[in-house]
């Protein structure tokens, strides 16, 4: 079942998962082609972005965004092609960035759609290094992490689209950068290709000891996107006045409830107190405004052009492969920014 | 055994406590009178401040301050009288603020000693509302908490010297202020005398439900000084972009190790992420400089003069009573700022 011009395939939330999503969580179904009316345009999905936050949208809990309804199309950002258009500023053949979700087609009136033009270079990059993950890395590191030359920055999920970008920016700013990733292949990529000073495999039995050895001067900035054992290994290494931007806790997203003890609350809060740490959560489009976005785009285009920042994608083929790919991403089996080539 | 002019009584750390300090932790002993030499002065302790941070100094762990050595005099701030002086700017009879610790006499060369003059009003207030606790409340609330008119501020240990001051300042700034304290008598004081909008007894079985009911618009600022169940009841009530200055986690200071689970780490970090919370630890004299102190003194003297801020002390009589009084403070049995009248 591939993309056609006559039906709209879509992935809907079949039931709310308890713990890790399984094959009953999402359902691929066909529906009628949506019809663009007056003042509207029809968009055909080319690339769908897969991101850790999607796990949160499957839950029915108070969060920063409305949960997906049962039977509703999974949310997600896409790069799409304009098929028909009655919207000023959008021509047939233009590529656009839009929150169409996990489906082949969507109708839009042009609101909250960004036009990338007819033939953008690397359009899928607008879902990654030039999009939400890259912006998250740039704004979170520079505005909350505030890395200073010579400081030590630790980045979890270091081969992922956010972590890889955080670390490369921290290198540009003159920091010692230590990544954490899962497995030798990812760690080699982080050091050899991305240029981190070190990368520790969190699967190693002596992970905490290795992390400590890699941070002889302690940790000044910990860019938090995983939580769990990485966070707990970082806590005793934090220096006075350390900063911790928090953009995710992906290792905890599949938890069906609070894990067994001991309760690490006293260790977290005690460290924050004793070491005068600033911990700040952020959701990129809520927490930062247009001036930050402008700075991000200017910096990143320049760094990509002169090779200071390298970008790695993992392209998954076909909408039907998206549910399993998201599950891989949530357990650290992805390698690079994951996008689905839908059509 | 009272203060005399011929011997120096002092309280030393006899052994490091595991959990709550007991009667083997501290030891009152007599030693020879210290002698002031050339360029020095002899100070006689009048008031000794008791503060929660002292529990941390009994531990041999990495912290913001050097631990007290076994056999060493317990650290603490005092108001003292100058007995003899060969130091410029200090005359016999002047009252001074100094870190002499838990003892009758100390010798100083005048460094890190603040002269309060010959007859200051309420000299013990410089250990409280005009000293470290008041400054902690003022700088932490205004610079990290950043309360805005109409917001809801929750303050733990609301009848204590820091909490009481935080809440009164938040009222001055136009906030809805909800205190948390232990027992009906303290709660009545917090509402009736300090002017908080509500005060919840954390000993109540339905404490979390009562706190929620008292914060119908959620919580924008939580001034953290206790940790434990108060923190865990606050977490689900935090609003987007809430701020949490952390100056203490006193309910956890006597823990011999991490408590049983569940692990609340995912709840703490998940809330910080989803609600975009800023949590920042601070140690008042490390985190804030002279310009903040100047603002604090100016504000506080004005608020005390016009009655906008009320201050309550609990004066304990005699150095020999100090160990038991500190233990009371650590378990919430004190009421108001605790000072020991030493001589």
XYZ file of C-alpha atoms in Angstrom:
686
model
C 0.000 0.000 0.000
C 1.930 3.016 -1.226
C 0.967 6.627 -1.708
C -1.570 7.126 -4.492
C -3.423 10.081 -5.929
C -6.819 8.639 -5.085
C -6.876 7.709 -1.403
C -5.485 9.149 1.801
C -3.581 6.695 3.963
C -3.268 7.799 7.564
C -1.955 6.459 10.855
C -4.365 6.922 13.744
C -4.073 6.325 17.480
C -5.982 3.071 18.070
C -5.467 2.902 21.833
C -3.402 4.613 24.501
C -0.316 2.528 25.289
C 0.593 1.529 28.809
C 4.365 1.541 28.692
C 5.936 0.965 25.281
C 3.656 1.296 22.225
C 2.917 -2.044 20.562
C 1.228 -3.133 17.339
C -2.201 -2.293 18.755
C -1.263 1.320 19.513
C -1.310 2.751 15.997
C -3.402 1.702 13.000
C -2.802 2.424 9.310
C -6.095 3.024 7.528
C -7.361 4.446 4.254
C -9.761 7.326 4.015
C -11.218 9.485 1.292
C -9.016 12.123 -0.322
C -9.586 15.456 1.414
C -10.916 18.176 -0.908
C -9.458 21.660 -0.993
C -12.149 24.353 -1.195
C -12.041 28.064 -1.899
C -9.003 29.707 -0.284
C -7.439 26.347 0.451
C -4.683 24.131 -0.920
C -4.099 20.382 -1.089
C -0.784 19.187 0.346
C 0.882 15.845 -0.420
C 3.253 14.584 2.283
C 6.764 13.854 1.101
C 8.639 13.497 4.432
C 7.242 12.876 7.907
C 9.375 13.700 10.955
C 9.557 11.198 13.829
C 10.374 12.703 17.200
C 10.387 11.560 20.843
C 7.659 14.033 21.879
C 5.157 11.957 19.888
C 5.120 9.377 22.686
C 3.768 12.038 25.042
C 0.914 12.888 22.680
C -0.330 9.298 23.050
C -0.989 9.910 26.757
C -4.070 11.549 28.159
C -2.190 13.663 30.718
C -1.725 17.366 31.404
C 1.134 18.401 29.187
C 2.274 21.187 26.952
C 0.122 20.000 24.086
C -3.283 18.470 23.532
C -3.158 14.657 23.385
C -4.081 12.888 20.161
C -7.652 11.597 20.403
C -8.424 7.910 20.035
C -9.071 7.436 16.324
C -7.336 10.714 15.519
C -4.440 11.112 13.090
C -1.071 11.086 14.871
C 0.445 14.549 15.029
C 3.707 15.260 13.272
C 5.542 17.772 11.168
C 5.911 17.067 7.467
C 7.510 18.438 4.358
C 4.767 18.416 1.736
C 4.292 19.392 -1.882
C 1.512 21.749 -2.947
C -0.804 19.757 -5.274
C -3.516 22.369 -5.819
C -3.584 25.893 -4.465
C -6.079 28.687 -4.008
C -3.899 30.348 -1.369
C -1.868 33.472 -2.074
C 1.867 32.831 -1.828
C 1.654 29.094 -2.471
C 2.053 27.730 -6.009
C 1.597 24.179 -7.277
C 4.938 22.392 -6.861
C 6.121 24.461 -3.886
C 7.493 22.485 -0.961
C 6.123 23.487 2.442
C 6.609 22.742 6.127
C 3.371 21.911 7.944
C 1.905 19.972 10.868
C -0.167 17.650 8.662
C 0.499 14.583 10.814
C 0.957 10.978 9.787
C -0.971 10.957 6.518
C -0.591 11.322 2.762
C -2.731 14.387 2.182
C -3.993 17.394 4.057
C -5.923 20.540 3.236
C -4.731 23.891 4.548
C -5.686 27.544 4.323
C -2.009 28.476 4.532
C -1.980 29.375 8.213
C 1.053 27.990 10.083
C 2.503 26.728 6.809
C 6.037 27.741 5.858
C 6.810 27.875 2.132
C 10.249 26.441 1.288
C 9.896 27.323 -2.409
C 9.868 25.159 -5.521
C 13.211 23.414 -5.252
C 14.735 23.730 -1.782
C 18.062 22.033 -1.104
C 17.637 19.064 1.247
C 13.975 19.720 2.089
C 13.953 17.052 4.813
C 16.558 19.052 6.723
C 13.770 21.452 7.698
C 12.492 18.620 9.900
C 15.911 18.297 11.551
C 19.018 20.408 11.564
C 17.163 23.461 10.172
C 13.933 22.660 12.019
C 12.652 21.852 15.459
C 15.524 19.632 16.650
C 18.231 22.023 15.463
C 16.396 25.014 16.901
C 15.921 23.161 20.201
C 19.657 22.503 20.394
C 20.663 26.056 19.471
C 18.243 28.029 21.611
C 18.391 25.689 24.617
C 22.156 25.439 24.727
C 22.943 29.086 24.109
C 20.161 30.716 26.132
C 19.749 28.316 29.069
C 23.025 26.380 29.012
C 25.123 29.518 28.391
C 28.329 27.569 27.703
C 31.583 29.426 28.253
C 34.913 28.697 26.629
C 36.784 25.982 28.485
C 33.731 24.621 30.285
C 32.678 20.970 30.112
C 29.376 20.232 28.357
C 27.781 16.786 28.581
C 25.169 15.810 26.005
C 22.965 12.732 26.207
C 21.591 11.011 23.079
C 24.651 12.472 21.411
C 24.101 10.862 18.015
C 20.495 12.046 17.845
C 19.475 15.201 16.000
C 19.302 17.402 19.103
C 22.322 15.988 20.932
C 24.568 15.962 17.878
C 23.767 19.598 17.236
C 24.189 20.664 20.866
C 27.630 19.093 20.998
C 28.817 20.599 17.742
C 27.662 24.066 18.801
C 29.389 23.621 22.173
C 32.606 22.738 20.309
C 32.235 25.898 18.215
C 31.930 27.818 21.511
C 35.224 26.361 22.749
C 33.963 23.836 25.289
C 35.133 20.349 26.182
C 32.236 18.205 24.948
C 31.439 14.721 26.210
C 28.643 12.767 24.561
C 26.649 9.813 25.826
C 25.251 7.336 23.298
C 24.226 3.706 23.036
C 26.821 1.393 21.507
C 30.262 1.562 19.961
C 29.102 2.536 16.477
C 27.262 5.631 17.662
C 30.099 6.611 20.007
C 32.614 6.351 17.162
C 30.410 8.583 14.983
C 30.071 11.138 17.784
C 33.830 11.437 18.247
C 35.130 10.839 14.711
C 32.495 12.615 12.629
C 30.892 15.099 15.006
C 34.155 16.024 16.731
C 33.166 15.567 20.380
C 36.128 15.150 22.743
C 34.757 11.877 24.096
C 31.650 9.727 23.967
C 30.628 7.223 26.649
C 28.477 4.166 25.947
C 25.645 4.207 28.472
C 25.303 0.443 28.104
C 28.718 -0.141 29.686
C 28.642 -1.654 33.174
C 30.983 1.032 34.434
C 29.228 3.839 32.594
C 29.181 6.216 35.588
C 32.904 5.691 36.248
C 33.715 6.249 32.556
C 31.680 9.438 32.516
C 33.486 10.702 35.595
C 36.871 9.914 34.036
C 35.875 11.797 30.874
C 34.959 14.888 32.909
C 38.040 15.513 35.074
C 36.974 19.114 35.706
C 33.346 18.241 36.467
C 30.323 19.235 34.387
C 29.237 22.829 33.799
C 26.387 22.223 31.358
C 24.320 19.065 31.065
C 21.914 19.178 28.140
C 19.137 16.884 29.341
C 17.055 14.944 26.868
C 16.968 11.426 28.286
C 16.659 11.374 32.097
C 17.196 8.033 33.839
C 20.626 6.616 34.508
C 22.444 9.252 32.481
C 20.980 12.012 34.636
C 21.797 10.085 37.799
C 25.415 9.617 36.703
C 25.678 13.323 35.886
C 24.349 14.628 39.228
C 27.459 13.931 41.368
C 29.692 15.512 38.716
C 27.931 18.857 38.423
C 30.018 21.902 39.241
C 28.893 24.929 41.201
C 26.522 27.087 39.150
C 25.997 24.344 36.537
C 23.145 24.772 34.047
C 20.792 22.070 32.829
C 18.467 22.834 29.904
C 15.783 20.118 29.816
C 14.148 19.409 26.457
C 13.221 15.776 27.012
C 13.424 12.727 29.259
C 13.015 10.103 26.551
C 14.258 7.152 28.607
C 11.220 7.688 30.825
C 8.566 8.210 28.124
C 7.539 4.557 27.983
C 7.195 4.192 31.762
C 3.765 2.846 32.729
C 4.158 4.526 36.137
C 6.827 5.683 38.563
C 9.732 3.238 38.721
C 10.826 1.434 41.882
C 13.010 3.260 44.363
C 15.071 4.438 45.930
C 13.542 7.884 45.559
C 16.154 9.992 43.796
C 14.241 13.198 44.632
C 16.584 14.098 47.508
C 19.614 13.543 45.258
C 18.178 15.722 42.480
C 16.997 18.553 44.708
C 19.969 18.301 47.071
C 22.376 18.668 44.155
C 20.433 21.613 42.766
C 20.717 23.270 46.173
C 24.318 22.491 47.127
C 25.775 23.152 43.696
C 23.496 26.116 42.942
C 22.330 24.478 39.730
C 19.812 26.014 37.336
C 17.507 23.416 35.775
C 15.113 24.782 33.187
C 12.622 22.952 31.049
C 11.699 24.354 27.669
C 9.468 23.603 24.714
C 11.078 25.249 21.788
C 8.183 27.084 20.155
C 6.657 28.081 23.525
C 9.856 29.218 25.161
C 11.616 31.103 22.382
C 10.418 33.762 19.974
C 11.195 35.032 16.495
C 14.471 36.744 17.383
C 15.884 33.467 18.653
C 14.697 31.669 15.535
C 16.343 34.238 13.305
C 19.647 33.835 15.144
C 19.369 30.058 14.888
C 18.777 30.052 11.118
C 21.611 32.496 10.498
C 24.097 30.565 12.635
C 23.101 27.134 11.380
C 23.126 27.961 7.662
C 26.579 29.442 8.091
C 27.897 26.476 10.097
C 26.466 23.951 7.623
C 27.923 25.882 4.695
C 31.442 25.976 6.101
C 31.308 22.409 7.434
C 31.430 23.272 11.138
C 28.201 21.317 11.631
C 27.583 17.852 10.197
C 24.128 16.306 9.937
C 23.072 12.672 9.799
C 19.643 11.404 8.777
C 18.076 7.975 8.959
C 15.428 7.780 6.226
C 12.723 5.152 6.688
C 10.794 4.149 3.601
C 6.999 4.312 3.597
C 4.280 5.477 5.985
C 3.557 1.852 6.929
C 7.052 1.616 8.458
C 6.564 4.675 10.673
C 5.072 3.011 13.800
C 7.930 0.524 14.182
C 10.450 3.268 13.441
C 9.029 5.458 16.214
C 9.334 2.547 18.629
C 12.967 2.109 17.624
C 13.591 5.786 18.236
C 12.045 5.617 21.721
C 14.405 2.834 22.791
C 17.526 4.317 21.221
C 17.660 2.109 18.115
C 17.605 5.008 15.676
C 20.845 6.546 14.439
C 20.613 10.124 13.260
C 17.504 12.186 12.680
C 14.659 9.873 11.719
C 12.407 10.878 8.849
C 9.885 8.803 6.923
C 9.856 9.100 3.137
C 6.090 8.981 2.675
C 5.711 9.706 -1.031
C 27.406 26.306 83.577
C 26.798 29.835 82.329
C 28.975 32.305 80.497
C 31.861 33.586 82.599
C 34.797 35.913 82.029
C 37.392 33.231 82.740
C 36.643 30.198 80.559
C 35.394 29.622 77.024
C 32.534 27.181 76.732
C 32.128 25.747 73.253
C 30.039 23.140 71.470
C 32.064 20.789 69.269
C 31.114 18.077 66.793
C 31.754 14.830 68.689
C 30.721 12.447 65.892
C 29.021 12.631 62.512
C 25.345 11.718 62.868
C 23.695 9.082 60.719
C 20.186 10.437 60.333
C 18.973 12.755 63.078
C 21.591 14.167 65.457
C 21.381 12.682 68.975
C 23.021 13.433 72.318
C 26.327 11.956 71.137
C 26.539 14.278 68.128
C 27.531 17.499 69.870
C 29.521 17.993 73.078
C 29.674 21.044 75.322
C 33.171 21.508 76.704
C 35.263 24.153 78.410
C 38.509 25.497 77.054
C 40.917 28.248 77.938
C 39.988 31.836 77.175
C 41.390 32.845 73.794
C 43.830 35.750 73.979
C 43.656 38.711 71.634
C 47.107 39.809 70.417
C 48.311 42.850 68.552
C 45.830 43.980 65.894
C 43.143 41.695 67.293
C 40.006 41.963 69.389
C 38.221 39.674 71.839
C 34.545 39.048 71.100
C 31.973 37.787 73.603
C 29.005 35.994 72.075
C 25.616 37.407 72.973
C 23.329 35.674 70.465
C 23.977 32.539 68.399
C 21.870 31.874 65.305
C 20.490 28.358 64.720
C 19.796 27.518 61.086
C 18.936 24.381 59.069
C 22.161 24.521 57.044
C 24.066 23.507 60.198
C 22.875 19.921 59.750
C 24.739 19.800 56.423
C 27.992 20.953 58.037
C 27.900 17.818 60.212
C 28.238 15.637 57.099
C 31.492 14.836 55.384
C 30.116 15.279 51.851
C 30.829 17.518 48.905
C 28.811 20.631 49.542
C 28.968 24.363 49.281
C 30.924 24.665 52.489
C 33.680 22.831 54.344
C 32.289 20.359 56.880
C 32.979 20.891 60.567
C 35.844 18.640 61.662
C 35.388 16.086 64.412
C 36.299 17.913 67.614
C 35.891 21.268 65.876
C 33.628 24.068 67.080
C 30.231 24.046 65.327
C 29.960 26.855 62.808
C 27.378 29.555 63.243
C 26.791 33.269 63.019
C 26.676 35.277 66.212
C 26.043 38.739 67.489
C 28.937 39.483 69.843
C 30.179 42.318 72.024
C 33.674 43.703 71.677
C 35.477 43.039 75.011
C 38.951 44.284 74.086
C 40.016 45.831 70.807
C 43.241 46.627 68.987
C 41.414 46.813 65.649
C 40.649 50.101 63.935
C 36.928 50.754 63.684
C 35.948 48.512 66.588
C 35.578 49.963 70.102
C 34.954 48.174 73.384
C 31.194 47.789 73.791
C 30.413 47.719 70.068
C 28.090 44.928 68.923
C 29.281 42.993 65.886
C 28.112 40.280 63.503
C 30.624 37.456 63.071
C 30.960 33.744 62.295
C 32.399 32.859 65.693
C 30.482 29.577 65.961
C 28.975 27.911 68.994
C 31.188 29.352 71.746
C 31.417 32.142 74.299
C 34.511 33.910 73.043
C 36.464 34.358 69.855
C 39.427 36.412 68.693
C 39.267 38.301 65.400
C 41.414 40.640 63.364
C 38.276 42.378 62.143
C 38.070 40.657 58.761
C 34.544 39.508 57.871
C 33.186 41.214 60.965
C 30.359 43.717 60.584
C 30.137 46.442 63.236
C 26.568 47.146 64.344
C 27.673 50.003 66.637
C 27.347 50.483 70.372
C 23.613 50.250 70.866
C 21.876 48.760 67.836
C 18.116 48.258 67.992
C 17.224 44.563 68.165
C 20.754 43.258 67.588
C 19.528 39.648 67.224
C 17.518 40.686 64.152
C 20.794 40.770 62.243
C 20.764 36.979 62.545
C 17.260 36.848 61.056
C 15.056 39.340 59.321
C 17.986 41.700 58.650
C 20.490 38.893 58.163
C 20.976 35.677 56.246
C 17.392 34.356 56.413
C 15.829 37.678 55.418
C 18.361 38.194 52.644
C 17.755 34.640 51.398
C 14.041 35.334 51.212
C 14.406 38.707 49.492
C 17.056 37.871 46.914
C 15.743 34.386 46.117
C 12.122 35.403 45.729
C 12.697 38.585 43.751
C 15.586 37.467 41.522
C 14.782 33.798 40.898
C 11.090 33.605 41.765
C 10.272 36.869 39.952
C 6.715 37.058 41.311
C 4.241 39.082 39.289
C 1.087 40.749 40.548
C -1.801 38.315 40.651
C 0.346 35.197 40.561
C 0.124 32.439 43.165
C 3.168 31.945 45.381
C 3.458 28.888 47.633
C 5.896 28.984 50.544
C 6.902 25.997 52.653
C 7.997 26.349 56.295
C 5.859 29.463 56.236
C 6.270 30.347 59.897
C 10.055 30.043 59.731
C 12.309 33.055 59.233
C 12.807 32.533 55.499
C 9.276 31.389 54.637
C 7.561 34.088 56.674
C 9.621 36.746 54.933
C 9.109 35.286 51.450
C 5.353 35.288 51.922
C 5.183 38.818 53.265
C 7.293 40.124 50.382
C 5.097 38.248 47.908
C 2.038 39.917 49.457
C 3.726 43.310 49.067
C 4.233 42.411 45.373
C 0.514 41.720 44.956
C 0.508 37.930 44.813
C -1.881 35.361 46.225
C 0.260 33.702 48.895
C -0.339 30.225 50.282
C 1.826 28.987 53.138
C 2.522 25.472 54.322
C 3.314 24.909 57.998
C 3.095 22.234 60.678
C 0.079 22.511 62.979
C -2.871 24.784 63.617
C -1.001 27.300 65.776
C 1.603 28.034 63.104
C -1.022 28.170 60.359
C -3.080 30.660 62.352
C 0.005 32.862 62.843
C 0.811 32.696 59.132
C -2.655 33.876 58.117
C -3.605 36.174 61.002
C -0.278 37.849 61.763
C 1.741 37.488 58.575
C -1.217 38.117 56.273
C -0.907 35.134 53.930
C -4.109 34.327 52.026
C -4.125 30.743 53.287
C -1.935 28.295 55.162
C -2.165 24.508 54.878
C -1.110 22.130 57.634
C 1.225 19.576 56.058
C 0.325 17.100 58.796
C -3.262 16.837 57.525
C -4.154 13.532 55.879
C -5.591 15.363 52.892
C -2.755 17.893 52.710
C -2.313 17.585 48.923
C -6.041 18.052 48.297
C -6.150 21.073 50.613
C -3.162 22.618 48.873
C -4.826 22.125 45.500
C -8.030 23.718 46.760
C -6.061 26.705 48.064
C -4.423 27.219 44.645
C -7.369 27.299 42.217
C -5.228 29.016 39.570
C -2.251 26.699 40.029
C 1.170 27.705 41.350
C 3.480 30.189 39.638
C 6.240 30.372 42.222
C 7.143 27.700 44.743
C 9.793 28.833 47.193
C 11.462 25.553 48.106
C 13.065 25.103 51.483
C 11.786 21.733 52.670
C 11.571 19.144 49.869
C 9.714 15.929 50.623
C 5.954 15.660 50.585
C 5.395 19.383 50.205
C 7.422 19.416 46.981
C 5.609 16.334 45.721
C 2.215 17.925 46.397
C 3.311 21.110 44.599
C 4.566 19.410 41.407
C 1.163 18.602 39.841
C -0.058 22.136 40.550
C 2.763 24.056 38.845
C 1.737 26.327 36.002
C 3.572 26.776 32.720
C 6.764 28.777 33.206
C 6.662 28.385 36.995
C 9.785 29.307 38.968
C 11.217 27.432 41.926
C 14.014 29.067 43.946
C 15.620 26.336 46.096
C 17.336 27.459 49.305
C 16.909 24.292 51.328
C 15.401 20.815 51.563
C 15.243 20.603 55.345
C 12.831 17.672 55.542
C 15.553 15.583 53.895
C 18.565 16.782 55.933
C 18.325 14.011 58.514
C 18.023 11.212 55.935
C 20.640 8.520 56.504
C 20.405 7.590 52.791
C 17.985 7.766 49.887
C 14.420 6.943 50.955
C 12.384 4.051 49.597
C 10.659 4.449 46.278
C 8.937 4.947 44.056
C 11.565 7.048 42.329
C 10.064 10.520 41.964
C 12.811 11.548 39.526
C 10.558 11.108 36.477
C 7.844 13.202 38.153
C 10.267 15.989 39.039
C 12.049 16.106 35.688
C 8.880 15.430 33.675
C 7.128 18.365 35.333
C 10.117 20.637 34.752
C 9.981 19.682 31.074
C 6.244 19.756 30.386
C 5.543 22.901 32.370
C 8.771 24.646 31.334
C 9.714 25.195 34.973
C 12.890 26.929 36.113
C 14.362 25.367 39.257
C 17.385 27.161 40.646
C 19.387 26.431 43.754
C 21.142 29.245 45.523
C 23.336 29.878 48.536
C 22.761 33.436 49.485
C 26.306 34.766 49.912
C 27.629 32.769 46.914
C 24.814 33.589 44.533
C 24.166 37.258 45.190
C 26.485 40.222 45.471
C 26.637 43.618 47.196
C 24.059 45.335 44.995
C 21.461 42.728 45.960
C 22.357 43.082 49.626
C 21.986 46.830 49.458
C 18.535 46.493 47.897
C 17.549 43.973 50.560
C 18.589 46.176 53.477
C 16.857 49.220 52.021
C 13.604 47.348 51.333
C 13.546 45.472 54.614
C 14.275 48.429 56.883
C 11.508 50.342 55.169
C 9.014 47.456 55.393
C 9.807 46.825 59.069
C 9.483 50.534 59.844
C 6.051 50.872 58.274
C 4.809 47.514 59.576
C 4.511 45.777 56.216
C 6.780 43.025 57.497
C 6.380 41.343 60.884
C 9.125 39.289 62.509
C 8.894 36.509 65.089
C 11.805 35.132 67.111
C 12.101 32.134 69.386
C 14.844 32.866 71.912
C 16.433 29.855 73.597
C 18.297 30.493 76.821
C 21.899 29.339 77.201
C 24.505 27.682 75.009
C 23.845 24.333 76.694
C 20.319 24.359 75.254
C 21.495 24.892 71.671
C 21.932 21.223 70.564
C 18.389 20.227 71.505
C 17.044 23.446 69.995
C 18.749 22.696 66.670
C 17.186 19.243 66.670
C 13.766 20.803 67.250
C 14.355 23.163 64.339
C 15.280 20.285 62.021
C 12.008 18.483 62.693
C 9.799 21.549 62.518
C 9.317 22.069 66.264
C 10.668 25.622 66.261
C 8.318 28.565 65.791
C 9.887 31.712 64.426
C 13.557 32.443 63.927
C 15.561 30.502 66.512
C 18.375 32.294 68.320
C 20.261 31.264 71.425
C 20.891 33.876 74.117
C 24.406 32.828 75.008
C 25.485 35.571 77.390
